Structures are given as C-alpha cells and as structure tokens.
PDB file of N, CA and C in Angstrom:
ATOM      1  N   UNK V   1     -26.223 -14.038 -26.179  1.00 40.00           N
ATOM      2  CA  UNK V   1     -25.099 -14.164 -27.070  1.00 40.00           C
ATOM      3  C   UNK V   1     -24.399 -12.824 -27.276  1.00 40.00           C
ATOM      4  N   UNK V   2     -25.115 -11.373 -27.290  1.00 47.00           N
ATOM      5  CA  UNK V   2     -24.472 -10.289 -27.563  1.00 47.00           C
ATOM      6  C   UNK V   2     -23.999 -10.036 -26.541  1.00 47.00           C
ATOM      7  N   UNK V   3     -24.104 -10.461 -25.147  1.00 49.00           N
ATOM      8  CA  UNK V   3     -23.110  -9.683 -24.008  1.00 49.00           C
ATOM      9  C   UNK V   3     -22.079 -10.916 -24.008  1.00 49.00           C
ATOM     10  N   UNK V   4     -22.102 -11.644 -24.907  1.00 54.00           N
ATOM     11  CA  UNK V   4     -20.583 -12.653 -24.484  1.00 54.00           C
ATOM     12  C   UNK V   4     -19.290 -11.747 -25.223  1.00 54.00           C
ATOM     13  N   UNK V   5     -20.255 -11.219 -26.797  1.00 61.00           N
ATOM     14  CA  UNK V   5     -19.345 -10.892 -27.597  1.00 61.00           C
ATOM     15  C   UNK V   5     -18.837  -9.571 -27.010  1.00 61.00           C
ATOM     16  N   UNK V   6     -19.622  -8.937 -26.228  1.00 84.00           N
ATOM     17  CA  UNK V   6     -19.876  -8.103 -25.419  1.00 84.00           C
ATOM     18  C   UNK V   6     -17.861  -7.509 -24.328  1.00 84.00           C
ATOM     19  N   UNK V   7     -18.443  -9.083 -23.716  1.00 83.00           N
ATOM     20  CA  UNK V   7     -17.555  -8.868 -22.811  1.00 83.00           C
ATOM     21  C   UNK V   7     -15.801  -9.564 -23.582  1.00 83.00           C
ATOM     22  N   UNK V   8     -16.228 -10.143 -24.925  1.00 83.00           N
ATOM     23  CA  UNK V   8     -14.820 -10.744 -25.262  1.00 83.00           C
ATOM     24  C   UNK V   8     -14.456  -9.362 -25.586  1.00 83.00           C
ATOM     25  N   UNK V   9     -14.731  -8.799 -26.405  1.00 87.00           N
ATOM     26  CA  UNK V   9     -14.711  -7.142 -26.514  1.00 87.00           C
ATOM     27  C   UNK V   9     -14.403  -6.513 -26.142  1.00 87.00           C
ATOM     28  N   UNK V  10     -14.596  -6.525 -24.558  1.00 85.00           N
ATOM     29  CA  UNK V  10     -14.264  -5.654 -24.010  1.00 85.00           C
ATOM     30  C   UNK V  10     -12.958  -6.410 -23.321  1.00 85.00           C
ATOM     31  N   UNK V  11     -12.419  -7.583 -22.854  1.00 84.00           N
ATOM     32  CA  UNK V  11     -11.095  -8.027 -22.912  1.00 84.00           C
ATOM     33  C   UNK V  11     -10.206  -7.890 -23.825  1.00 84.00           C
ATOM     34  N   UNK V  12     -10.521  -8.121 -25.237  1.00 86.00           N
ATOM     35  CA  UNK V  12      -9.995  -8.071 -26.255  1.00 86.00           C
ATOM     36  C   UNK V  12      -9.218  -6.857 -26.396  1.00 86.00           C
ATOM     37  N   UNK V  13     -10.044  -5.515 -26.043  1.00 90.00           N
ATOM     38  CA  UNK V  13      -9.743  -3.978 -26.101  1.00 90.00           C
ATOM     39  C   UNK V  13      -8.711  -4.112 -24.836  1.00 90.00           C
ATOM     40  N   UNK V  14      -8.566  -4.817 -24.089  1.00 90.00           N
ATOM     41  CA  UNK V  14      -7.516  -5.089 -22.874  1.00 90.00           C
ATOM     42  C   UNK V  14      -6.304  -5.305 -23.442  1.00 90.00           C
ATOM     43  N   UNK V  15      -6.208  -6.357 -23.869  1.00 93.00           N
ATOM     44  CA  UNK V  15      -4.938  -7.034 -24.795  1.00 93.00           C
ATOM     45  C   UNK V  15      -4.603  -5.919 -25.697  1.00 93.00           C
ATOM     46  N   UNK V  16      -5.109  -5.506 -26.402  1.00 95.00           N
ATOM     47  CA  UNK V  16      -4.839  -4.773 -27.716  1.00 95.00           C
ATOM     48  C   UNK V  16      -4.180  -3.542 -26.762  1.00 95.00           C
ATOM     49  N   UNK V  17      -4.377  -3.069 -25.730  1.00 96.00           N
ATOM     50  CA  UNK V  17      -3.897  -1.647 -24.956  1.00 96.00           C
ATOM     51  C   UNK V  17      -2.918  -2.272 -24.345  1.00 96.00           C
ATOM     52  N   UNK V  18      -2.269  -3.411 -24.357  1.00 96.00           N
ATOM     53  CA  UNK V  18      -1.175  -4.078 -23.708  1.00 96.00           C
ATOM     54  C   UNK V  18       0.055  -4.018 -24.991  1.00 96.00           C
ATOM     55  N   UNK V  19      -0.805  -4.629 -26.155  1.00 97.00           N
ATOM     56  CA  UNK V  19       0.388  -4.547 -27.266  1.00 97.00           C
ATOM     57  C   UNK V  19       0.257  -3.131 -27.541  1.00 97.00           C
ATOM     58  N   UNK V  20      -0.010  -2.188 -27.578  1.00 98.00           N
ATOM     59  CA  UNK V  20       0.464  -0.884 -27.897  1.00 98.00           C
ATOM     60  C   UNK V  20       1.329  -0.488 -27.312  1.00 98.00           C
ATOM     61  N   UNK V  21       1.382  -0.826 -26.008  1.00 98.00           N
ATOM     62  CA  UNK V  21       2.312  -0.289 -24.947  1.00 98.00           C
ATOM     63  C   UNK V  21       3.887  -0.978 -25.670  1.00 98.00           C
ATOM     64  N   UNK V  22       3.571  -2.281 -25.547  1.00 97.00           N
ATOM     65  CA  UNK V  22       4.437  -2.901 -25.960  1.00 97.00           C
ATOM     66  C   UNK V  22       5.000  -3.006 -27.261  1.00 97.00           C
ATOM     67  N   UNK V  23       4.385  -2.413 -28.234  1.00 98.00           N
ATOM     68  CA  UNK V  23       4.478  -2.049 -29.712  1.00 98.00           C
ATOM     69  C   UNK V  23       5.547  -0.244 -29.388  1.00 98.00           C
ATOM     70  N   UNK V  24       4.703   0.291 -28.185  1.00 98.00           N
ATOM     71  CA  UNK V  24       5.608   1.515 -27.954  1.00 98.00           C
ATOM     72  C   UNK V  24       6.837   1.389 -27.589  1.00 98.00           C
ATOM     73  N   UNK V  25       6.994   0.806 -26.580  1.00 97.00           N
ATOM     74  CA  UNK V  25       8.470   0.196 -26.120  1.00 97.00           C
ATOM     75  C   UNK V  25       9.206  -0.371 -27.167  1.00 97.00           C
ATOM     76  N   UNK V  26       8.821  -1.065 -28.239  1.00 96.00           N
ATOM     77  CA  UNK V  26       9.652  -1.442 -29.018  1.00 96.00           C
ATOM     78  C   UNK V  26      10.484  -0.249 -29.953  1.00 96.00           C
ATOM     79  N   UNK V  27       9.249   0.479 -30.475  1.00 97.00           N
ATOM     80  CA  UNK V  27       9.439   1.831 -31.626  1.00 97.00           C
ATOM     81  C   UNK V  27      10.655   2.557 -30.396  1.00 97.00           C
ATOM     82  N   UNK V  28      10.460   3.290 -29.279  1.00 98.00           N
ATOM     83  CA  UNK V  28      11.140   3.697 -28.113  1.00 98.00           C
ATOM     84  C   UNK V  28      12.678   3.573 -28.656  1.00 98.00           C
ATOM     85  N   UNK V  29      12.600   2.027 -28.319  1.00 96.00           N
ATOM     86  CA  UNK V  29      14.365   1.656 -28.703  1.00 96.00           C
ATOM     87  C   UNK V  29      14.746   1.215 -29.983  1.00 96.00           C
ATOM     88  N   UNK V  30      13.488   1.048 -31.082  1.00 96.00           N
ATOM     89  CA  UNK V  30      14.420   1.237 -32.918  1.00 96.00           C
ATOM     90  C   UNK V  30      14.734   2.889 -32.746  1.00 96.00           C
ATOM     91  N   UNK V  31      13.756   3.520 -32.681  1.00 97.00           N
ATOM     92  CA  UNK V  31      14.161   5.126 -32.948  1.00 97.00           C
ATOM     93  C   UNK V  31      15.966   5.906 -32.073  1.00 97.00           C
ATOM     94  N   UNK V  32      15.392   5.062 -30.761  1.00 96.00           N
ATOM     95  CA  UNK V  32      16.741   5.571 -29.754  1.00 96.00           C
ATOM     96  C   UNK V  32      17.977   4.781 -30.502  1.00 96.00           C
ATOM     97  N   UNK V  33      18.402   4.088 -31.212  1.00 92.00           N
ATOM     98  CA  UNK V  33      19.530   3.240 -32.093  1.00 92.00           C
ATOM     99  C   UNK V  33      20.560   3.106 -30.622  1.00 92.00           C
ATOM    100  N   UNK V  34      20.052   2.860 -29.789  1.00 94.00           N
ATOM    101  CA  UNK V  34      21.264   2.059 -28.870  1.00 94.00           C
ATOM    102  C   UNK V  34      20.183   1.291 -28.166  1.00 94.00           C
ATOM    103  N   UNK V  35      21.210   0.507 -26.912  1.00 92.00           N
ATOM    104  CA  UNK V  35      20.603  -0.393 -26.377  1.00 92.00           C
ATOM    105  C   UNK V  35      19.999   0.674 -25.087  1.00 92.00           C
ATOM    106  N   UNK V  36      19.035   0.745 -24.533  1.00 96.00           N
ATOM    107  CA  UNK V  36      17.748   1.254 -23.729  1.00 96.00           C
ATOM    108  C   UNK V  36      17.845   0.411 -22.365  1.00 96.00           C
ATOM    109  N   UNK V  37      17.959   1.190 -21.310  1.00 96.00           N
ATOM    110  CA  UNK V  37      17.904   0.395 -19.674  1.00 96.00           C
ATOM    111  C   UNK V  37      16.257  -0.083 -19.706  1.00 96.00           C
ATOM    112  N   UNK V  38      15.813  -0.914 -18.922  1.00 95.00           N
ATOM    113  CA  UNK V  38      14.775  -1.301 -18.691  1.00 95.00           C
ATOM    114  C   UNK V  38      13.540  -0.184 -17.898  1.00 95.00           C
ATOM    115  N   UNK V  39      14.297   0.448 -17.258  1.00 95.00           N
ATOM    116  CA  UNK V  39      14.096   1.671 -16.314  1.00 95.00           C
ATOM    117  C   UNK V  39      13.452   2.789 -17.323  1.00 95.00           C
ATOM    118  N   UNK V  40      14.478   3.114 -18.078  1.00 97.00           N
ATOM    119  CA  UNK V  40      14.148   3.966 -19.237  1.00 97.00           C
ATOM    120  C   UNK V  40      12.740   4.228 -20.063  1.00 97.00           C
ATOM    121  N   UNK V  41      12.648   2.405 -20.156  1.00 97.00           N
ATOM    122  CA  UNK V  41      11.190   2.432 -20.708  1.00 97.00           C
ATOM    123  C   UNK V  41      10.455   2.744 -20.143  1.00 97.00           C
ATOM    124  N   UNK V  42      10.725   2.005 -19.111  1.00 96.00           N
ATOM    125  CA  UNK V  42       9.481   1.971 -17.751  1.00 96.00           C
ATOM    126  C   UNK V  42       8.935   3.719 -17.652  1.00 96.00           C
ATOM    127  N   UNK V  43      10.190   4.461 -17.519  1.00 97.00           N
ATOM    128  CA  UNK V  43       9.806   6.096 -17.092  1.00 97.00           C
ATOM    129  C   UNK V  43       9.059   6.533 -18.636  1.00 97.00           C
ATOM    130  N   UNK V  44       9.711   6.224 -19.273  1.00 97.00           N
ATOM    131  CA  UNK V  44       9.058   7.187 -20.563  1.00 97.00           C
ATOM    132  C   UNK V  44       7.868   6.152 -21.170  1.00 97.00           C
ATOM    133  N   UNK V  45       7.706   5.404 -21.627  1.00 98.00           N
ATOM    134  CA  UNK V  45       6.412   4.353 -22.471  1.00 98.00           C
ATOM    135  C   UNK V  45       5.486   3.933 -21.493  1.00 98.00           C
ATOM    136  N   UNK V  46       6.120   3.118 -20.592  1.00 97.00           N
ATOM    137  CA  UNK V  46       4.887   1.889 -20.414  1.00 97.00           C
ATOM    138  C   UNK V  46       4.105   3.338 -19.011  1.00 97.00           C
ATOM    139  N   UNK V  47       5.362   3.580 -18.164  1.00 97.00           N
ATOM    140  CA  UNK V  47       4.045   4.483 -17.074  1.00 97.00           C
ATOM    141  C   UNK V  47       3.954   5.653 -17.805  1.00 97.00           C
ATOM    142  N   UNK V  48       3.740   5.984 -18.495  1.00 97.00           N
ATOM    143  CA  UNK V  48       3.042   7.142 -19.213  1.00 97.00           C
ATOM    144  C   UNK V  48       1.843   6.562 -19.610  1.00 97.00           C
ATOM    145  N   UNK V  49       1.623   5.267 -19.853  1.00 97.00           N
ATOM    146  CA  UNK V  49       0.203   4.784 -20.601  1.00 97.00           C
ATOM    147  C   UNK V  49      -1.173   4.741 -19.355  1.00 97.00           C
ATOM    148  N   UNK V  50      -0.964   4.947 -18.356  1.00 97.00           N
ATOM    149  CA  UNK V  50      -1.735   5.272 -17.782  1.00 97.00           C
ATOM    150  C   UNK V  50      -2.004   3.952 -17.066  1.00 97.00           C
ATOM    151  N   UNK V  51      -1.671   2.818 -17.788  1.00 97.00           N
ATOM    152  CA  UNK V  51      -2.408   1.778 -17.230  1.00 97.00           C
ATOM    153  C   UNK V  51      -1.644   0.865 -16.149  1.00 97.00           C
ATOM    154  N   UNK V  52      -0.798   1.377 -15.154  1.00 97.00           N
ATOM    155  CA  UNK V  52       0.367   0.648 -14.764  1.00 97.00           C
ATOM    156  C   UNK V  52      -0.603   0.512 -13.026  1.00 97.00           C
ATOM    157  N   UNK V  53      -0.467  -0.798 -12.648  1.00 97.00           N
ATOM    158  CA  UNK V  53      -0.953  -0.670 -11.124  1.00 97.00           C
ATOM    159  C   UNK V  53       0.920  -0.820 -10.615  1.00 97.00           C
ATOM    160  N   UNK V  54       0.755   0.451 -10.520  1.00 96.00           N
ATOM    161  CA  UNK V  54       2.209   1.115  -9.347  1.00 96.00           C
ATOM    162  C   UNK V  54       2.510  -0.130  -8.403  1.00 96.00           C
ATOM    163  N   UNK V  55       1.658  -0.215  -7.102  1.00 96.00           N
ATOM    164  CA  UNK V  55       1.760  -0.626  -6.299  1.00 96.00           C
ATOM    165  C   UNK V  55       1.667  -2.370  -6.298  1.00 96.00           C
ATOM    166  N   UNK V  56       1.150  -2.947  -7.526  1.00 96.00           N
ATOM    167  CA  UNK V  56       1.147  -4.923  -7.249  1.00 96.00           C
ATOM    168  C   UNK V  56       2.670  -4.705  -8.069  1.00 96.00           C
ATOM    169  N   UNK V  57       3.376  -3.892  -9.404  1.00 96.00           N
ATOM    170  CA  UNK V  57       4.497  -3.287  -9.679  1.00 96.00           C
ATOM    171  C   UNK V  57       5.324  -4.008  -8.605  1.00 96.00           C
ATOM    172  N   UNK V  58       5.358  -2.665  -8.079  1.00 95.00           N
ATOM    173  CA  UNK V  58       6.396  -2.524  -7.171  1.00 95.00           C
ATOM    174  C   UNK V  58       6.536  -4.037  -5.955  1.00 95.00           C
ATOM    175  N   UNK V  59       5.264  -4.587  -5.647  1.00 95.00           N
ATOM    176  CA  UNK V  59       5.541  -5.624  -5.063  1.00 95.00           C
ATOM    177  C   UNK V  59       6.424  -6.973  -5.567  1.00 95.00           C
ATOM    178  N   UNK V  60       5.716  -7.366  -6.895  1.00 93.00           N
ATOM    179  CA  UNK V  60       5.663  -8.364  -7.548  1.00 93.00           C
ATOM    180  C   UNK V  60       6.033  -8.708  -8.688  1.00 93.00           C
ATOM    181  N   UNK V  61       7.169  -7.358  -9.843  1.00 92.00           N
ATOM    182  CA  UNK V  61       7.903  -7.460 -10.746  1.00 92.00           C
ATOM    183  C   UNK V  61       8.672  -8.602 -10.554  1.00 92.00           C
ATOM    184  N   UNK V  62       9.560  -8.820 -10.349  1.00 89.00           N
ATOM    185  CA  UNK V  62      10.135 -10.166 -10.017  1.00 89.00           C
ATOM    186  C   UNK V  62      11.608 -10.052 -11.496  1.00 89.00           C
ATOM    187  N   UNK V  63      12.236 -10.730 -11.363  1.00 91.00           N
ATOM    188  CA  UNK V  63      13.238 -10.975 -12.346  1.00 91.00           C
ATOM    189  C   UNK V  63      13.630 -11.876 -12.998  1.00 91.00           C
ATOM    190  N   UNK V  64      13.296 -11.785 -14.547  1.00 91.00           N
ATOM    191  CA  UNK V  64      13.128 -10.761 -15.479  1.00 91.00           C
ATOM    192  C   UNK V  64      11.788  -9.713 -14.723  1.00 91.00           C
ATOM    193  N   UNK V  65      12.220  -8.606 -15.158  1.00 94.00           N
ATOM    194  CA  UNK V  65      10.786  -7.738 -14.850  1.00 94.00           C
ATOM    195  C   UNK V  65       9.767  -7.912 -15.631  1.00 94.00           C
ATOM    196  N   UNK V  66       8.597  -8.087 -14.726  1.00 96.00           N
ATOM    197  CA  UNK V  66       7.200  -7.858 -15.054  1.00 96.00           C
ATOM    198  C   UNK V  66       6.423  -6.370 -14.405  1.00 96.00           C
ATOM    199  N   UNK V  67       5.502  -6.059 -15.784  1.00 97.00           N
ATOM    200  CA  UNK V  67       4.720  -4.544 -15.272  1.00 97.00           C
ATOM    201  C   UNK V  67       3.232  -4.956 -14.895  1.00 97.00           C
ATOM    202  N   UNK V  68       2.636  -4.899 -14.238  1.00 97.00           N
ATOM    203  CA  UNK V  68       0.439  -5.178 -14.275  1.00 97.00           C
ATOM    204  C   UNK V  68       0.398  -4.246 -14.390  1.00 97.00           C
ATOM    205  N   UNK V  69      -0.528  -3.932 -14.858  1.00 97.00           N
ATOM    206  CA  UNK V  69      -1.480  -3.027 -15.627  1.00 97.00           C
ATOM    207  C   UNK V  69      -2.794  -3.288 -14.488  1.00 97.00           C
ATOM    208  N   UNK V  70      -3.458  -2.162 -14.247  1.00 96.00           N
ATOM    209  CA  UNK V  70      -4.640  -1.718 -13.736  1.00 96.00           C
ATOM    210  C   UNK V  70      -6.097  -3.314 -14.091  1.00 96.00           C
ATOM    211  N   UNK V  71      -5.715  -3.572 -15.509  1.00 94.00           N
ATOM    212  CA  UNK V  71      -6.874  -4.644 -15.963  1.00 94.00           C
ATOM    213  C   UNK V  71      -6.026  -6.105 -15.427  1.00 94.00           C
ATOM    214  N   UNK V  72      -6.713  -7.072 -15.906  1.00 94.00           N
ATOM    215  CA  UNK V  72      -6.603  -8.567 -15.595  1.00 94.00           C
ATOM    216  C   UNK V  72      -4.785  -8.661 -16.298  1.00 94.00           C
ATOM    217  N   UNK V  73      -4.319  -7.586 -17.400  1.00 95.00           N
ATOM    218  CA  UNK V  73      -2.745  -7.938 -17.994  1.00 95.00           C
ATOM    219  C   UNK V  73      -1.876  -7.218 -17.531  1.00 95.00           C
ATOM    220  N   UNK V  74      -0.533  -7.101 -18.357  1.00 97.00           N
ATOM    221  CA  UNK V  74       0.485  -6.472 -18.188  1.00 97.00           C
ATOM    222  C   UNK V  74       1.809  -6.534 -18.769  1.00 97.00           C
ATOM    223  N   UNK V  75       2.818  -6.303 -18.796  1.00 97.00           N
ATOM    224  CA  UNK V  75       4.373  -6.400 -19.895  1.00 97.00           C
ATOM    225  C   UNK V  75       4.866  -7.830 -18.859  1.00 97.00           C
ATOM    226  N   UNK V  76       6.029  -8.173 -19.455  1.00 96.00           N
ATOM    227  CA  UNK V  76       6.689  -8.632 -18.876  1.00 96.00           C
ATOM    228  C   UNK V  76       7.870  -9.195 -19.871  1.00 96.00           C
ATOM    229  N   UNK V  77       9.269  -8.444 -19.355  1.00 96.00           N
ATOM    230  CA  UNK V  77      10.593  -8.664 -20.331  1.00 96.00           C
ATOM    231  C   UNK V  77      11.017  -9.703 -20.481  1.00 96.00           C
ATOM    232  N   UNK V  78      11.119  -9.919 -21.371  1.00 96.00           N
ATOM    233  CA  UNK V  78      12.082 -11.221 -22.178  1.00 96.00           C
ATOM    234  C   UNK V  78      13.014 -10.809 -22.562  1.00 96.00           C
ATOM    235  N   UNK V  79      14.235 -11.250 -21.662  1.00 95.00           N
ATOM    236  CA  UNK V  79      16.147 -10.751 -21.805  1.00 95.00           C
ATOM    237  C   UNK V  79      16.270 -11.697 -23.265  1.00 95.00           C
ATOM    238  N   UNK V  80      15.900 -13.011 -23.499  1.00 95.00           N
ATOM    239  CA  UNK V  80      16.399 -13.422 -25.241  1.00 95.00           C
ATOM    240  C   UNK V  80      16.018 -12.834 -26.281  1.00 95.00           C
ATOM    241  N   UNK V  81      14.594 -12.129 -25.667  1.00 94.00           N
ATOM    242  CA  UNK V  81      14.626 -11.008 -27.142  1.00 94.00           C
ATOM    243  C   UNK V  81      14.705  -9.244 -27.144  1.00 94.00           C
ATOM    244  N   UNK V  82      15.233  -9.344 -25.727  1.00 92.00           N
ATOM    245  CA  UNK V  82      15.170  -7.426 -25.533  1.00 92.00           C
ATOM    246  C   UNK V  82      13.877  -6.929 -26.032  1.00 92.00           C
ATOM    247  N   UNK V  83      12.588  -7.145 -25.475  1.00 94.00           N
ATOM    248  CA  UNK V  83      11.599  -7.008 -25.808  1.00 94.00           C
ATOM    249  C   UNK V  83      10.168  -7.143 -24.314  1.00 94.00           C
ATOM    250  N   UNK V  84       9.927  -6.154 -24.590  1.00 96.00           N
ATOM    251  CA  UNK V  84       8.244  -6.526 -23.724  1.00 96.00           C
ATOM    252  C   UNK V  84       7.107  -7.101 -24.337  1.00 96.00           C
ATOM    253  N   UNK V  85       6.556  -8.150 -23.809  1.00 97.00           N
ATOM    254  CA  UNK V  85       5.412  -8.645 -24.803  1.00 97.00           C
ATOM    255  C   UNK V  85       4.462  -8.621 -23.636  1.00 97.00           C
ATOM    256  N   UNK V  86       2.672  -9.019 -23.565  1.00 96.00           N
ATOM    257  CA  UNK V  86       1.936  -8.773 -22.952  1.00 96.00           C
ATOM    258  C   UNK V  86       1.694 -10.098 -21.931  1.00 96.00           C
ATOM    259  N   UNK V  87       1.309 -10.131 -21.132  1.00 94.00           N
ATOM    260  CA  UNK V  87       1.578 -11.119 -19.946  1.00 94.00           C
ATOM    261  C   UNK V  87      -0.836 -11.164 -19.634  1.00 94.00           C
ATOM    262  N   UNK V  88      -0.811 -12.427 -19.003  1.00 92.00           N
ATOM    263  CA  UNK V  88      -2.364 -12.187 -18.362  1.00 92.00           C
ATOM    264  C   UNK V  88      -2.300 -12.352 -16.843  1.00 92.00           C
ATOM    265  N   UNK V  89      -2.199 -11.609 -15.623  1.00 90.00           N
ATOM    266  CA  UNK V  89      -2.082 -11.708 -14.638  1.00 90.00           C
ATOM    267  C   UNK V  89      -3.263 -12.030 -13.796  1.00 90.00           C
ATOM    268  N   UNK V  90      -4.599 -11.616 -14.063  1.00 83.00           N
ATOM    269  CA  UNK V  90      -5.866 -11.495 -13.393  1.00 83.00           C
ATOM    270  C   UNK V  90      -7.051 -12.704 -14.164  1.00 83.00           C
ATOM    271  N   UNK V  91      -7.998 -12.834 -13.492  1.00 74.00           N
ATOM    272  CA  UNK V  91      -9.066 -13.660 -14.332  1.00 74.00           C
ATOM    273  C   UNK V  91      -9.614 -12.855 -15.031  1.00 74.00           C
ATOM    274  N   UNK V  92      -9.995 -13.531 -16.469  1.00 78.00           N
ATOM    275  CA  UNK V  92     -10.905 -12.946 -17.264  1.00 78.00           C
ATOM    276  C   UNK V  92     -12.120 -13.945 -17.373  1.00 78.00           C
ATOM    277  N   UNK V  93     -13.356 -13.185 -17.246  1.00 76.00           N
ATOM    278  CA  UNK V  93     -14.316 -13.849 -17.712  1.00 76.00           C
ATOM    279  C   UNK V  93     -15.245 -13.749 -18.689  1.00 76.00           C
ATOM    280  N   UNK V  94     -15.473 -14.397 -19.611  1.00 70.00           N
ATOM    281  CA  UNK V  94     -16.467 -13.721 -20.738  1.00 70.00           C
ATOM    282  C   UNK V  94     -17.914 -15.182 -20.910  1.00 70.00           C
ATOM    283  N   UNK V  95     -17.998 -15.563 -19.505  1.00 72.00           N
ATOM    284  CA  UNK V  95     -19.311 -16.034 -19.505  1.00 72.00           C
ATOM    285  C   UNK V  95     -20.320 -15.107 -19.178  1.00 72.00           C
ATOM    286  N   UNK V  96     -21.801 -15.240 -19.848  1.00 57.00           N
ATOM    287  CA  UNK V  96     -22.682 -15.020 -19.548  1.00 57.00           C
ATOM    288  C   UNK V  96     -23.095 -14.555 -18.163  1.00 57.00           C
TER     289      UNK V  96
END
C-alpha cells in the first residue's frame, strides 16, 4: 500500500511541476499588461523550466500548440482562453 501512495506521489509531484509552469506563463503575461506571442513564453517560462522534451516538441506541437515535458505531461494552449493548462501525454502507472 505505501509504494502505491508512493508512486501517486511521485506523479502527483509531475502535475503539480506542470501547473507551475503554467501558473508561470500566466503571472508572465498579467505582469507584461499586453498581449504576449506564444513564442515569447515558450523562450522565457516554460523552456527555462527545465522540463521541456525539445525534440517530441519540435515534432509533435501541432496547432493550437502543445509543449511535453521530459515526464508522462506537458502545456498545451487554449486560443479561447489565452492560457496554457497541463496536458497528460505518456502512461502513468501507480499499480503495485
């Protein structure tokens, strides 16, 4: 039972490093008081967080843009709300 909670835990700490990013991107463009290119973020917030896989990126953003992240998540923009929220791209497992 303790390595289930174990491993939700340790997904959980996944998600939560997805909305920060995405909690950053937001603060990014209240503080900047104009409207922010998508690009913009991308260079300054989300690849600064360390967690960006560059290369499935660059394949497989698609439009609206989507970012993966290194773990099983990742951003992905929503043009109705000018906003990045967290996306699940990979399997997670938290069986035993």
């Amino acid at each position: 039972m303790a390595e289930d909670t174990t491993k939700v835990d340790y997904y959980y700490a996944m998600v939560e490093e997805a909305w920060k990013v995405s909690d950053a991107a937001r603060e990014y463009v209240k503080n900047a008081g104009r409207e922010v290119p998508n690009q913009e973020i991308f260079d300054k917030v989300i690849l600064p967080s360390g967690l960006v896989d560059i290369e499935k990126t660059q394949k497989e953003s698609g439009n609206p843009p989507k970012v993966f992240f290194k773990n099983p998540y990742g951003l992905y923009y929503r043009p109705e709300h000018k906003d990045w929220i967290p996306f699940r791209h990979g399997p997670v497992d938290v069986s035993a």
